[in-house]
Amino acid sequence: DTEVTQTPKHLVMGMTNKKSLKCEQHMGHRAMYWYKQKAKKPPELMFVYSYEKLSINESVPSRFSPECPNSSLLNLHLHALQPEDSALYLCASSSPGRNQPQHFGDGTRLSIL
Amino acid sequence: AQSVSQHNHHVILSEAASLELGCNYSYGGTVNLFWYVQYPGQHLQLLLKYFSGDPLVKGIKGFEAEFIKSKFSFNLRKPSVQWSDTAEYFCAVSPNNAGNMLTFGGGTRLMVKP
C-alpha cells in the first residue's frame, strides 16, 4: 500500500460542477505535487508545493486550483472542467530538495461528462 | 526544458530472459535520474535513483541501471526477468537546479510470459 492517500478513487462530474480532490501523507514530507496522467501517457507535472507554498505552476488552466492547507494535506479544486480534462490525477510527496524521490498515491480517476 | 525518451514502447519477454530498457534524456546540466515502475492497478513505485558517484546503481527486485553521461543515457537492466515483473516502467529526470521537478519518459510496457 502507498503512504500517500488520495480520495476519491473515482470521480464523475459534469462540466458545470465544482469538486475537490484530496491528498494526504503522514511521512513528514514538506513537498507535495499534483500530476495529470492521460491514458497510455506518462505523468505530467501540474503543481509543486514546498513548505505549504506554491512553488511551481506548470501553466495549468485556472479551472484547476490547488490548495495546501497544512503540511499533510493537498487539495485540487476543480471548476468548469472540459472533457479533455478526464485523466488520472496523481498526488506525490517528498522531502524538499533537488534529489529526493517522490512517493506517489494511487490517483483519482476523473471523468468529465 | 528537458525531455526524456524511452525507445521501447512495448517489450515482451519470456521468463528468465535478460532485460534492458533504454532511456535517453536531453538537458545540458546536471540531472538526477530515476526509474519508476507501475504494476497493474498499483501506484508508481521507485525502482532506483542516481544522483552522483558510482554510475552503476542497484535498485529493488534485482534491477540495476547505468548512467552514461557521454550518451545522456540511463538504461535499466535485469539479468533474469520474472512473470511478476510485468508492469509499465518510467524513466524520469530532475534537473539539479530546478527544485524537484520530474519529467517522465513515455513509458515502456513490459510483458513477461510464464
Tab-separated table of C-alpha atoms in Angstrom:
chain	number	residue	atom	x	y	z
A	1	ASP	CA	0.000	0.000	0.000
A	2	THR	CA	1.097	3.521	-0.705
A	3	GLU	CA	1.704	6.015	2.107
A	4	VAL	CA	0.080	8.774	0.072
A	5	THR	CA	-3.705	8.557	0.248
A	6	GLN	CA	-5.898	10.083	-2.427
A	7	THR	CA	-9.669	10.462	-2.320
A	8	PRO	CA	-11.908	9.826	-4.064
A	9	LYS	CA	-10.567	6.970	-6.186
A	10	HIS	CA	-13.062	7.721	-8.943
A	11	LEU	CA	-14.983	10.890	-9.746
A	12	VAL	CA	-17.507	11.618	-12.456
A	13	MET	CA	-18.619	15.206	-12.818
A	14	GLY	CA	-20.365	17.495	-15.242
A	15	MET	CA	-18.719	20.491	-16.798
A	16	THR	CA	-20.541	22.913	-14.510
A	17	ASN	CA	-19.819	21.096	-11.253
A	18	LYS	CA	-17.366	22.077	-8.545
A	19	LYS	CA	-15.494	19.254	-6.844
A	20	SER	CA	-12.227	18.726	-4.973
A	21	LEU	CA	-9.567	16.033	-4.997
A	22	LYS	CA	-7.778	15.331	-1.736
A	23	CYS	CA	-4.338	14.003	-0.930
A	24	GLU	CA	-2.872	13.184	2.465
A	25	GLN	CA	0.529	11.978	3.649
A	26	HIS	CA	1.978	11.465	7.118
A	27	MET	CA	5.613	10.891	6.225
A	28	GLY	CA	6.637	14.395	7.292
A	29	HIS	CA	7.287	15.392	3.700
A	30	ARG	CA	7.251	19.145	3.080
A	31	ALA	CA	6.969	18.986	-0.714
A	32	MET	CA	3.785	17.857	-2.448
A	33	TYR	CA	2.897	17.570	-6.103
A	34	TRP	CA	-0.039	17.187	-8.475
A	35	TYR	CA	0.394	15.319	-11.769
A	36	LYS	CA	-2.024	14.590	-14.602
A	37	GLN	CA	-1.756	11.274	-16.458
A	38	LYS	CA	-3.750	10.625	-19.609
A	39	ALA	CA	-4.266	7.050	-20.794
A	40	LYS	CA	-1.100	5.422	-22.139
A	41	LYS	CA	0.891	8.595	-21.419
A	42	PRO	CA	3.416	9.498	-18.720
A	43	PRO	CA	2.516	11.686	-15.737
A	44	GLU	CA	2.813	15.431	-16.393
A	45	LEU	CA	3.611	17.813	-13.566
A	46	MET	CA	0.923	20.374	-12.740
A	47	PHE	CA	1.835	21.975	-9.416
A	48	VAL	CA	4.532	21.814	-6.743
A	49	TYR	CA	4.128	22.955	-3.157
A	50	SER	CA	7.152	23.403	-0.944
A	51	TYR	CA	6.635	24.152	2.743
A	52	GLU	CA	2.949	24.771	2.008
A	53	LYS	CA	3.716	27.461	-0.583
A	54	LEU	CA	3.057	27.076	-4.287
A	55	SER	CA	6.462	27.000	-5.915
A	56	ILE	CA	5.713	25.709	-9.405
A	57	ASN	CA	2.647	26.047	-11.623
A	58	GLU	CA	3.240	24.456	-15.000
A	59	SER	CA	0.915	26.802	-16.895
A	60	VAL	CA	-2.154	24.928	-15.713
A	61	PRO	CA	-5.570	26.454	-16.610
A	62	SER	CA	-7.267	28.349	-13.804
A	63	ARG	CA	-10.127	25.849	-13.699
A	64	PHE	CA	-7.654	23.799	-11.613
A	65	SER	CA	-6.955	25.465	-8.268
A	66	PRO	CA	-4.529	23.836	-5.819
A	67	GLU	CA	-4.517	24.378	-2.092
A	68	CYS	CA	-2.172	23.194	0.639
A	69	PRO	CA	-3.907	23.845	3.982
A	70	ASN	CA	-1.166	22.208	6.042
A	71	SER	CA	1.951	20.113	5.648
A	72	SER	CA	-0.002	16.836	5.389
A	73	LEU	CA	-2.801	17.816	3.035
A	74	LEU	CA	-3.023	18.846	-0.577
A	75	ASN	CA	-6.248	19.649	-2.404
A	76	LEU	CA	-7.064	20.226	-6.043
A	77	HIS	CA	-10.248	22.224	-6.563
A	78	LEU	CA	-11.994	21.683	-9.876
A	79	HIS	CA	-14.477	24.002	-11.575
A	80	ALA	CA	-15.882	24.205	-15.087
A	81	LEU	CA	-13.721	21.395	-16.388
A	82	GLN	CA	-13.679	20.267	-20.003
A	83	PRO	CA	-13.988	16.703	-21.357
A	84	GLU	CA	-10.284	16.740	-22.228
A	85	ASP	CA	-9.532	17.098	-18.503
A	86	SER	CA	-10.599	13.489	-17.995
A	87	ALA	CA	-7.487	11.722	-16.706
A	88	LEU	CA	-5.830	10.093	-13.716
A	89	TYR	CA	-4.715	12.746	-11.234
A	90	LEU	CA	-1.743	11.712	-9.157
A	91	CYS	CA	-0.513	13.214	-5.925
A	92	ALA	CA	3.060	12.743	-4.727
A	93	SER	CA	5.142	13.875	-1.799
A	94	SER	CA	8.830	14.070	-0.967
A	95	SER	CA	11.308	15.693	1.318
A	96	PRO	CA	12.177	19.095	-0.124
A	97	GLY	CA	15.349	19.266	-2.159
A	98	ARG	CA	16.739	18.548	-5.552
A	99	ASN	CA	17.183	14.819	-5.448
A	100	GLN	CA	14.517	13.482	-3.133
A	101	PRO	CA	12.468	10.616	-4.584
A	102	GLN	CA	8.756	11.204	-4.795
A	103	HIS	CA	6.186	8.869	-3.276
A	104	PHE	CA	3.005	8.550	-5.304
A	105	GLY	CA	-0.602	7.901	-4.396
A	106	ASP	CA	-2.933	5.588	-6.316
A	107	GLY	CA	-4.551	8.536	-8.059
A	108	THR	CA	-8.079	9.770	-8.668
A	109	ARG	CA	-9.597	8.741	-11.972
A	110	LEU	CA	-11.632	11.726	-13.152
A	111	SER	CA	-14.251	11.602	-15.891
A	112	ILE	CA	-15.883	14.761	-17.200
A	113	LEU	CA	-19.260	14.341	-18.848
B	1	ALA	CA	13.449	22.368	-20.986
B	2	GLN	CA	14.493	18.795	-20.506
B	3	SER	CA	12.973	15.824	-22.315
B	4	VAL	CA	13.164	12.076	-21.797
B	5	SER	CA	12.898	9.370	-24.444
B	6	GLN	CA	12.166	5.722	-23.908
B	7	HIS	CA	12.645	3.970	-27.207
B	8	ASN	CA	10.872	0.704	-26.451
B	9	HIS	CA	7.161	1.226	-26.021
B	10	HIS	CA	6.283	-2.437	-25.650
B	11	VAL	CA	8.570	-5.315	-24.726
B	12	ILE	CA	7.582	-8.975	-24.490
B	13	LEU	CA	9.970	-11.441	-22.890
B	14	SER	CA	9.883	-14.974	-21.624
B	15	GLU	CA	10.744	-15.691	-18.013
B	16	ALA	CA	14.483	-15.868	-17.302
B	17	ALA	CA	15.300	-13.652	-20.295
B	18	SER	CA	17.526	-10.643	-19.739
B	19	LEU	CA	16.037	-7.167	-19.846
B	20	GLU	CA	17.403	-3.849	-20.959
B	21	LEU	CA	15.159	-0.802	-21.314
B	22	GLY	CA	16.592	2.296	-22.915
B	23	CYS	CA	16.288	5.828	-21.559
B	24	ASN	CA	17.879	8.939	-23.031
B	25	TYR	CA	17.437	12.485	-21.859
B	26	SER	CA	18.234	15.882	-23.243
B	27	TYR	CA	19.459	18.502	-20.810
B	28	GLY	CA	22.722	20.365	-20.733
B	29	GLY	CA	23.264	20.475	-16.998
B	30	THR	CA	23.493	18.091	-14.086
B	31	VAL	CA	20.497	15.844	-13.599
B	32	ASN	CA	19.072	13.396	-11.117
B	33	LEU	CA	17.762	10.209	-12.715
B	34	PHE	CA	15.045	7.814	-11.627
B	35	TRP	CA	13.290	4.670	-12.747
B	36	TYR	CA	9.733	4.137	-11.534
B	37	VAL	CA	7.570	1.048	-12.015
B	38	GLN	CA	3.786	0.852	-12.141
B	39	TYR	CA	2.411	-2.669	-11.643
B	40	PRO	CA	-1.108	-3.282	-12.964
B	41	GLY	CA	-3.611	-1.471	-10.776
B	42	GLN	CA	-0.950	-0.084	-8.456
B	43	HIS	CA	0.720	3.235	-7.808
B	44	LEU	CA	4.058	4.373	-9.172
B	45	GLN	CA	6.941	2.993	-7.126
B	46	LEU	CA	10.593	3.968	-7.134
B	47	LEU	CA	12.896	1.257	-8.503
B	48	LEU	CA	16.193	3.099	-8.258
B	49	LYS	CA	17.803	6.516	-8.475
B	50	TYR	CA	21.075	8.136	-9.442
B	51	PHE	CA	22.346	11.442	-8.073
B	52	SER	CA	26.119	11.221	-8.167
B	53	GLY	CA	29.009	8.837	-7.609
B	54	ASP	CA	29.132	5.281	-8.981
B	55	PRO	CA	27.265	5.375	-12.298
B	56	LEU	CA	26.050	1.810	-11.816
B	57	VAL	CA	23.187	1.860	-9.347
B	58	LYS	CA	21.316	-1.059	-7.905
B	59	GLY	CA	17.658	-0.925	-7.015
B	60	ILE	CA	14.971	-3.153	-5.649
B	61	LYS	CA	13.947	-6.544	-7.057
B	62	GLY	CA	17.264	-7.173	-8.796
B	63	PHE	CA	17.115	-4.154	-11.104
B	64	GLU	CA	20.119	-2.001	-11.900
B	65	ALA	CA	20.791	0.974	-14.137
B	66	GLU	CA	23.877	2.551	-15.591
B	67	PHE	CA	24.333	6.271	-16.114
B	68	ILE	CA	26.490	7.031	-19.154
B	69	LYS	CA	26.994	10.777	-19.154
B	70	SER	CA	28.527	10.939	-22.626
B	71	LYS	CA	25.469	9.245	-24.094
B	72	PHE	CA	22.901	11.032	-21.908
B	73	SER	CA	21.561	7.587	-21.110
B	74	PHE	CA	20.283	5.757	-18.039
B	75	ASN	CA	19.326	2.265	-19.171
B	76	LEU	CA	17.561	-0.183	-16.876
B	77	ARG	CA	18.676	-3.812	-16.722
B	78	LYS	CA	17.754	-7.065	-15.065
B	79	PRO	CA	19.634	-10.303	-15.769
B	80	SER	CA	16.620	-12.608	-15.469
B	81	VAL	CA	13.030	-11.387	-15.505
B	82	GLN	CA	10.088	-12.994	-13.762
B	83	TRP	CA	6.403	-13.030	-14.614
B	84	SER	CA	5.853	-10.661	-11.675
B	85	ASP	CA	7.963	-8.007	-13.452
B	86	THR	CA	5.091	-7.413	-15.861
B	87	ALA	CA	4.456	-3.699	-15.467
B	88	GLU	CA	4.999	-0.295	-17.013
B	89	TYR	CA	8.404	1.265	-16.460
B	90	PHE	CA	9.039	5.004	-16.495
B	91	CYS	CA	12.360	6.772	-16.653
B	92	ALA	CA	12.335	10.262	-15.088
B	93	VAL	CA	14.731	13.171	-14.901
B	94	SER	CA	15.016	16.073	-12.498
B	95	PRO	CA	17.477	18.876	-13.293
B	96	ASN	CA	19.746	19.591	-10.378
B	97	ASN	CA	18.942	23.302	-10.405
B	98	ALA	CA	15.157	23.086	-10.720
B	99	GLY	CA	13.861	22.014	-7.352
B	100	ASN	CA	12.397	18.565	-7.661
B	101	MET	CA	10.575	18.804	-10.989
B	102	LEU	CA	10.258	15.372	-12.556
B	103	THR	CA	9.946	14.919	-16.297
B	104	PHE	CA	8.881	11.413	-17.265
B	105	GLY	CA	9.631	9.439	-20.376
B	106	GLY	CA	6.776	7.910	-22.345
B	107	GLY	CA	6.991	4.600	-20.507
B	108	THR	CA	7.704	1.019	-21.571
B	109	ARG	CA	5.118	-1.697	-21.128
B	110	LEU	CA	6.843	-4.963	-20.249
B	111	MET	CA	5.016	-8.249	-20.520
B	112	VAL	CA	6.770	-11.350	-19.221
B	113	LYS	CA	5.350	-14.628	-20.437
B	114	PRO	CA	5.449	-17.515	-17.963
